[in-house]
Each structure stands twice: as C-alpha cells, then as structure tokens.
Amino acid sequence: MSLEANTIERDAAAREPVTLPWSTQFDLASKISGRTYRIFVFAPPLPASEAGYPVLVALDGNMTFPIAAAMGAMYAFSGAPALVVGVGYPASPIEIQRLRFRDLTPPTPPEGVPKRPGIPPLGPDHYGGSAEFRGFLTEELRPAIAAAHKVDPSREALFGYSLGGLFVLDTLFNQPDAYGRYMAASPSIWWNDAAVLMDEARFVRGIEDGAAAPRVLISVGDREQMVPSRLPGGMSAEDAEALIAEGRMVDNAWELSTRLSRVTGCGYASCFHAFENEDHLTGMAAAVGRALDFATRD
C-alpha cells in the first residue's frame, strides 16, 4: 500500500459523524395522523427555573433544528435557557417534501392546490392534514416532552417557516390557546387563494372577548418579492417573477401583521419584522434566531 493510500485510509478511520451538543432524537408514531415523526430535542446544559424551561417547537425540524439547537446553546449560556423541540420525519429529503405538504396545509379543495415548479404533484392524500398534525403536536408530542423534561406549559412557542408559517397561522386562528407564542416566518398565506385568512375575523373576536392572549410574531425577508439570484432548476426568471407576484410574500405578511397589531386584548400582542437583504432561501436562519429570542423573552 502506498503512503498516500495509507494516509487516506487512516484519515477515513478517524472521521466520525457530526453531532449536536446536548441534542437527542427519537421517532414517535402518531395514532392521530397515522404518521411517524422524528423528534429532535435540545436540552440546555443549565438547570431549568422552578417553573421549567420555555419550549420552542420548530416545524420542519430536519432543516430548522440544527440552527435552533446551535443558537439554543448560545442563548443558554447568555442566561436564557430554552428547550428546543424540532418536529421532522425519518425520511429522505425528497419524501420529506411530500410529507410536509400533508401536515402543514389546511383542508383544501383540489382546485386550490397550486401547480408550481418545485412543488411535487399532489394527490388528495398529500395535503390538507393540518388538523391531524395539530392534534399530534398538542395531544401526543406535548405530554411526551413534558414527561421527559421540566417545562413551563405557559411558555410554549410554535415556530414555522414558509408552509410551516402557514400552519402557525392556521393554528393561531383556529386554536389560539394551544400555544402562548406564535412565530409565523415567511408564511405561505397565498396557499388556496389565502383561504387561511377566512378565519382571521373569528380569531379577532375571540381576542377582543378575552378567550385567548397569545403573543404573535410575523416575519419575512424584505427581498422575497424580488427575483432571487438562485433559481430552482428549470425555472426561468420570467416564471419566478410571475410566481413572486402571485405569492405576495412581503405584502401578505405586512398587511396581516398590520391588521393584527390593531387588535386589542388583555395580554395579547402582535409584532412584525422584515429581515434586511434576505430572500426566501436565506431568511430561514435569521427567522429561527429571531424566533428563539421571541420565545425566551419575558
């Protein structure tokens, strides 16, 4: 064996998979949705307060959890320890895209399902399962986490990005007392001709009547209505421009946040943040960091 080959073999043997400090994962089967989820948990290396850790539940955990866990460690050593729970799937990246459409979208008629580049063809079993997924989060995942960790049930926060942001809004409008804080980042309000907004008026009446008092953060990248420099394969700049105009990512987020900021209710608050020079691709990391800050503030 040559010296070069021997060196390569020795170096390969010394390599190990990357691990995230203070993080674990396990799979949890849901009787409600019929799916199995991969749950990622970052437990701070510092003791919880008497009330327990604040909890950040991050959707699309396969993508968002590594960022949230790394930042969770930084927040812990800055005096704001929080338990981070990522919800993902034990599946390949391509299959994950299909699974998330089912869980993150509300009931949708066939004609309301978009046909867009980058969105895999969807059959009737591939979308519209948000109610079942919400049941999994609140009725199955929540008690499993509480049994394993000391958490503060009054300080649970839900974070979602893109379609995850749509799910956060759907949950906020239909079950506003499910979480204490909601962070909808770059929400796909455009889905099914913005049908999620049909539940906004009922939500507002509930807040004004004192039925719930969540804190809400809506965020978006300020370049999300500009044609990005990186386009998906097979998509032209003209196609991207048409989709961006239809999606109205910045306008929809700003308009909704403006309306929600005018709502008054005891303990309720809503705010908005636009990330400077961020588009839909680059904005996720910024949104995760802002969500962790929002979840841990008093």
Short mmCIF file of C-alpha atoms in Angstrom, two decimals:
data_model
loop_
_atom_site.label_atom_id
_atom_site.label_comp_id
_atom_site.label_asym_id
_atom_site.label_seq_id
_atom_site.Cartn_x
_atom_site.Cartn_y
_atom_site.Cartn_z
CA MET A 1 0.00 0.00 0.00
CA SER A 2 1.36 3.41 -0.96
CA LEU A 3 1.99 6.10 1.59
CA GLU A 4 -0.80 8.20 0.09
CA ALA A 5 -3.34 5.34 0.22
CA ASN A 6 -2.33 4.53 3.80
CA THR A 7 -2.81 8.16 4.81
CA ILE A 8 -6.25 8.31 3.18
CA GLU A 9 -7.33 5.07 4.92
CA ARG A 10 -6.08 6.32 8.31
CA ASP A 11 -7.84 9.66 7.91
CA ALA A 12 -11.09 7.96 6.93
CA ALA A 13 -10.98 5.74 10.01
CA ALA A 14 -10.55 8.80 12.22
CA ARG A 15 -13.66 10.54 10.89
CA GLU A 16 -16.89 10.45 12.85
CA PRO A 17 -20.42 11.72 12.18
CA VAL A 18 -21.10 15.26 13.32
CA THR A 19 -23.19 15.51 16.49
CA LEU A 20 -25.04 18.44 18.04
CA PRO A 21 -24.15 19.02 21.69
CA TRP A 22 -26.89 18.35 24.26
CA SER A 23 -29.21 17.08 21.49
CA THR A 24 -31.02 13.79 21.01
CA GLN A 25 -33.57 12.38 18.60
CA PHE A 26 -36.26 9.71 18.67
CA ASP A 27 -39.15 8.58 16.48
CA LEU A 28 -42.72 8.95 17.68
CA ALA A 29 -45.68 7.28 15.97
CA SER A 30 -48.96 9.20 15.97
CA LYS A 31 -52.31 7.50 16.38
CA ILE A 32 -54.00 10.73 15.32
CA SER A 33 -52.26 11.39 11.99
CA GLY A 34 -51.12 7.85 11.28
CA ARG A 35 -47.58 9.07 10.61
CA THR A 36 -44.27 8.58 12.37
CA TYR A 37 -42.28 11.70 13.21
CA ARG A 38 -38.64 12.23 14.01
CA ILE A 39 -38.37 14.38 17.11
CA PHE A 40 -35.19 16.32 17.79
CA VAL A 41 -34.63 17.74 21.29
CA PHE A 42 -32.06 20.22 22.54
CA ALA A 43 -31.93 20.19 26.34
CA PRO A 44 -29.95 23.12 27.79
CA PRO A 45 -26.84 22.24 29.81
CA LEU A 46 -28.14 24.52 32.57
CA PRO A 47 -30.86 23.71 35.11
CA ALA A 48 -34.39 24.86 34.50
CA SER A 49 -36.03 27.51 36.62
CA GLU A 50 -38.61 26.47 39.19
CA ALA A 51 -41.34 26.93 36.58
CA GLY A 52 -39.47 24.90 33.97
CA TYR A 53 -37.88 25.61 30.60
CA PRO A 54 -39.63 27.68 27.95
CA VAL A 55 -40.25 25.43 24.93
CA LEU A 56 -39.75 26.27 21.27
CA VAL A 57 -41.43 23.81 18.92
CA ALA A 58 -39.82 24.18 15.49
CA LEU A 59 -41.60 22.70 12.49
CA ASP A 60 -39.61 21.31 9.54
CA GLY A 61 -37.18 20.07 12.16
CA ASN A 62 -34.92 18.28 9.68
CA MET A 63 -33.96 21.74 8.40
CA THR A 64 -34.61 24.11 11.30
CA PHE A 65 -33.45 22.11 14.31
CA PRO A 66 -29.67 22.21 13.70
CA ILE A 67 -29.83 26.01 13.55
CA ALA A 68 -32.14 26.28 16.54
CA ALA A 69 -30.06 23.88 18.65
CA ALA A 70 -26.81 25.73 17.96
CA MET A 71 -28.45 29.02 18.86
CA GLY A 72 -30.18 27.43 21.83
CA ALA A 73 -26.77 26.68 23.32
CA MET A 74 -25.72 30.30 22.86
CA TYR A 75 -28.94 31.54 24.48
CA ALA A 76 -28.50 29.13 27.39
CA PHE A 77 -25.08 30.48 28.24
CA SER A 78 -26.50 34.01 27.90
CA GLY A 79 -28.95 33.29 30.69
CA ALA A 80 -31.99 32.32 28.60
CA PRO A 81 -32.08 28.50 28.50
CA ALA A 82 -34.93 27.00 26.49
CA LEU A 83 -35.87 23.51 25.40
CA VAL A 84 -35.91 23.27 21.60
CA VAL A 85 -38.09 20.59 20.02
CA GLY A 86 -37.76 20.01 16.28
CA VAL A 87 -40.51 18.07 14.52
CA GLY A 88 -39.43 16.31 11.35
CA TYR A 89 -39.57 12.99 9.55
CA PRO A 90 -37.46 9.81 9.37
CA ALA A 91 -37.37 10.05 5.59
CA SER A 92 -35.29 11.11 2.60
CA PRO A 93 -35.17 14.81 1.65
CA ILE A 94 -37.48 14.23 -1.34
CA GLU A 95 -40.02 12.29 0.71
CA ILE A 96 -39.90 14.94 3.44
CA GLN A 97 -41.21 17.49 0.93
CA ARG A 98 -44.26 15.34 0.28
CA LEU A 99 -44.89 14.63 3.95
CA ARG A 100 -44.73 18.27 4.99
CA PHE A 101 -47.36 19.29 2.43
CA ARG A 102 -49.80 16.91 4.06
CA ASP A 103 -49.15 18.07 7.60
CA LEU A 104 -48.70 21.81 7.12
CA THR A 105 -51.65 22.66 4.85
CA PRO A 106 -55.28 23.13 5.94
CA PRO A 107 -58.16 21.35 4.20
CA THR A 108 -58.04 22.42 0.57
CA PRO A 109 -60.28 21.70 -2.43
CA PRO A 110 -58.48 20.13 -5.42
CA GLU A 111 -58.74 23.33 -7.41
CA GLY A 112 -57.00 25.21 -4.60
CA VAL A 113 -53.84 23.08 -4.75
CA PRO A 114 -51.16 25.05 -6.61
CA LYS A 115 -49.25 23.58 -9.51
CA ARG A 116 -45.88 25.24 -9.31
CA PRO A 117 -42.27 24.47 -10.15
CA GLY A 118 -40.62 22.97 -7.10
CA ILE A 119 -43.89 21.61 -5.71
CA PRO A 120 -44.24 17.86 -6.39
CA PRO A 121 -47.53 16.67 -7.91
CA LEU A 122 -50.01 16.34 -5.07
CA GLY A 123 -52.84 13.83 -4.83
CA PRO A 124 -55.78 14.14 -2.41
CA ASP A 125 -53.84 12.29 0.30
CA HIS A 126 -50.88 14.67 0.07
CA TYR A 127 -52.37 17.85 1.52
CA GLY A 128 -54.98 19.16 3.96
CA GLY A 129 -53.87 17.35 7.13
CA SER A 130 -53.17 20.30 9.42
CA ALA A 131 -55.89 19.40 11.96
CA GLU A 132 -54.49 15.90 12.48
CA PHE A 133 -50.93 17.21 12.71
CA ARG A 134 -52.02 19.80 15.26
CA GLY A 135 -53.62 17.01 17.27
CA PHE A 136 -50.31 15.13 17.23
CA LEU A 137 -48.41 18.19 18.46
CA THR A 138 -50.74 19.05 21.31
CA GLU A 139 -52.11 15.66 22.38
CA GLU A 140 -49.22 13.26 21.76
CA LEU A 141 -45.93 15.15 21.45
CA ARG A 142 -46.59 17.65 24.24
CA PRO A 143 -47.14 15.05 27.00
CA ALA A 144 -44.16 13.02 25.75
CA ILE A 145 -41.87 16.04 26.09
CA ALA A 146 -43.34 17.04 29.46
CA ALA A 147 -42.75 13.52 30.79
CA ALA A 148 -39.06 13.70 29.90
CA HIS A 149 -38.19 17.33 30.67
CA LYS A 150 -39.12 20.02 33.18
CA VAL A 151 -41.02 22.54 31.05
CA ASP A 152 -43.18 25.58 31.68
CA PRO A 153 -46.55 24.85 30.00
CA SER A 154 -47.40 28.55 29.98
CA ARG A 155 -44.35 29.36 27.83
CA GLU A 156 -44.65 27.06 24.84
CA ALA A 157 -44.00 28.65 21.46
CA LEU A 158 -44.69 27.39 17.93
CA PHE A 159 -42.41 28.33 15.03
CA GLY A 160 -42.86 27.61 11.35
CA TYR A 161 -41.26 28.82 8.13
CA SER A 162 -42.91 29.06 4.70
CA LEU A 163 -45.58 26.34 4.69
CA GLY A 164 -44.73 25.96 8.37
CA GLY A 165 -45.63 29.63 8.77
CA LEU A 166 -48.98 28.91 7.12
CA PHE A 167 -49.56 26.14 9.67
CA VAL A 168 -48.69 28.50 12.52
CA LEU A 169 -51.30 30.98 11.30
CA ASP A 170 -53.87 28.21 10.82
CA THR A 171 -53.25 27.11 14.41
CA LEU A 172 -53.31 30.68 15.72
CA PHE A 173 -56.67 31.40 14.10
CA ASN A 174 -58.33 28.10 14.97
CA GLN A 175 -56.78 27.16 18.32
CA PRO A 176 -55.21 30.36 19.69
CA ASP A 177 -54.81 28.98 23.21
CA ALA A 178 -52.78 25.95 22.02
CA TYR A 179 -49.51 27.89 22.48
CA GLY A 180 -48.54 31.03 24.33
CA ARG A 181 -46.47 32.41 21.45
CA TYR A 182 -46.69 32.02 17.71
CA MET A 183 -43.96 32.81 15.18
CA ALA A 184 -45.03 32.69 11.54
CA ALA A 185 -41.95 33.29 9.39
CA SER A 186 -42.37 33.96 5.67
CA PRO A 187 -45.82 32.36 5.87
CA SER A 188 -47.32 30.92 2.67
CA ILE A 189 -50.51 32.93 3.02
CA TRP A 190 -51.01 32.55 -0.76
CA TRP A 191 -51.98 28.87 -0.38
CA ASN A 192 -55.51 28.23 -1.72
CA ASP A 193 -56.06 31.91 -2.56
CA ALA A 194 -55.24 32.98 1.01
CA ALA A 195 -58.08 30.91 2.45
CA VAL A 196 -56.33 30.86 5.84
CA LEU A 197 -57.41 34.47 6.30
CA MET A 198 -61.06 33.43 6.31
CA ASP A 199 -60.62 32.52 9.99
CA GLU A 200 -59.00 35.81 10.93
CA ALA A 201 -62.19 37.65 11.87
CA ARG A 202 -63.30 34.92 14.27
CA PHE A 203 -59.85 34.94 15.85
CA VAL A 204 -60.01 38.70 16.34
CA ARG A 205 -63.40 38.46 18.04
CA GLY A 206 -62.02 35.83 20.40
CA ILE A 207 -59.04 38.00 21.34
CA GLU A 208 -61.25 41.02 21.96
CA ASP A 209 -63.55 38.85 24.10
CA GLY A 210 -60.59 37.60 26.17
CA ALA A 211 -60.80 33.98 25.01
CA ALA A 212 -57.02 33.80 24.47
CA ALA A 213 -54.00 36.06 24.80
CA PRO A 214 -51.18 34.83 22.55
CA ARG A 215 -48.11 36.80 21.54
CA VAL A 216 -47.55 36.80 17.79
CA LEU A 217 -44.52 37.47 15.62
CA ILE A 218 -44.81 37.61 11.83
CA SER A 219 -41.58 37.95 9.90
CA VAL A 220 -40.43 37.92 6.28
CA GLY A 221 -37.33 38.64 4.22
CA ASP A 222 -37.54 42.06 2.60
CA ARG A 223 -36.32 40.62 -0.74
CA GLU A 224 -38.97 37.92 -1.02
CA GLN A 225 -40.81 39.82 -3.74
CA MET A 226 -37.66 40.20 -5.84
CA VAL A 227 -36.43 37.58 -8.29
CA PRO A 228 -33.67 35.73 -6.40
CA SER A 229 -30.20 35.23 -7.81
CA ARG A 230 -30.57 31.45 -7.35
CA LEU A 231 -33.48 29.84 -9.18
CA PRO A 232 -34.68 26.21 -8.96
CA GLY A 233 -33.62 24.05 -11.87
CA GLY A 234 -35.82 24.56 -14.93
CA MET A 235 -37.34 27.82 -13.72
CA SER A 236 -36.83 30.95 -15.77
CA ALA A 237 -36.60 34.46 -14.36
CA GLU A 238 -39.95 35.22 -16.01
CA ASP A 239 -41.61 32.24 -14.30
CA ALA A 240 -40.09 33.27 -10.97
CA GLU A 241 -41.33 36.83 -11.38
CA ALA A 242 -44.89 35.61 -12.05
CA LEU A 243 -44.87 33.33 -9.00
CA ILE A 244 -43.45 36.05 -6.78
CA ALA A 245 -46.14 38.48 -7.90
CA GLU A 246 -48.83 35.91 -7.18
CA GLY A 247 -47.36 34.93 -3.82
CA ARG A 248 -47.12 38.49 -2.44
CA MET A 249 -44.93 37.18 0.40
CA VAL A 250 -43.90 40.55 1.80
CA ASP A 251 -47.20 42.30 1.16
CA ASN A 252 -49.29 39.49 2.66
CA ALA A 253 -47.14 39.29 5.78
CA TRP A 254 -47.07 43.06 6.28
CA GLU A 255 -50.79 43.53 5.68
CA LEU A 256 -51.77 40.73 8.07
CA SER A 257 -49.37 41.94 10.74
CA THR A 258 -50.70 45.47 10.42
CA ARG A 259 -54.25 44.27 10.99
CA LEU A 260 -53.29 42.05 13.93
CA SER A 261 -51.31 44.87 15.55
CA ARG A 262 -54.52 46.90 15.76
CA VAL A 263 -56.34 44.21 17.73
CA THR A 264 -56.67 44.86 21.45
CA GLY A 265 -56.98 42.22 24.14
CA CYS A 266 -55.66 41.68 27.64
CA GLY A 267 -52.20 40.10 27.37
CA TYR A 268 -52.33 39.90 23.57
CA ALA A 269 -49.56 41.39 21.43
CA SER A 270 -48.52 41.17 17.79
CA CYS A 271 -45.39 42.44 16.05
CA PHE A 272 -43.67 42.30 12.67
CA HIS A 273 -40.09 42.09 11.48
CA ALA A 274 -38.64 42.32 7.96
CA PHE A 275 -35.15 40.86 7.61
CA GLU A 276 -33.00 43.21 5.56
CA ASN A 277 -31.44 41.77 2.39
CA GLU A 278 -32.91 38.30 2.96
CA ASP A 279 -34.93 36.30 0.44
CA HIS A 280 -36.94 33.11 0.92
CA LEU A 281 -33.84 30.94 0.77
CA THR A 282 -31.55 32.94 3.05
CA GLY A 283 -34.18 34.13 5.50
CA MET A 284 -34.73 30.87 7.36
CA ALA A 285 -31.63 31.11 9.56
CA ALA A 286 -32.46 34.69 10.52
CA ALA A 287 -36.06 33.72 11.30
CA VAL A 288 -35.00 30.83 13.55
CA GLY A 289 -32.75 33.11 15.58
CA ARG A 290 -35.46 35.74 15.97
CA ALA A 291 -37.99 33.07 16.96
CA LEU A 292 -35.75 31.77 19.75
CA ASP A 293 -35.34 35.30 21.06
CA PHE A 294 -39.12 35.88 20.91
CA ALA A 295 -39.80 32.58 22.68
CA THR A 296 -37.48 33.32 25.61
CA ARG A 297 -38.28 36.98 26.30
CA ASP A 298 -40.47 37.82 29.30
#
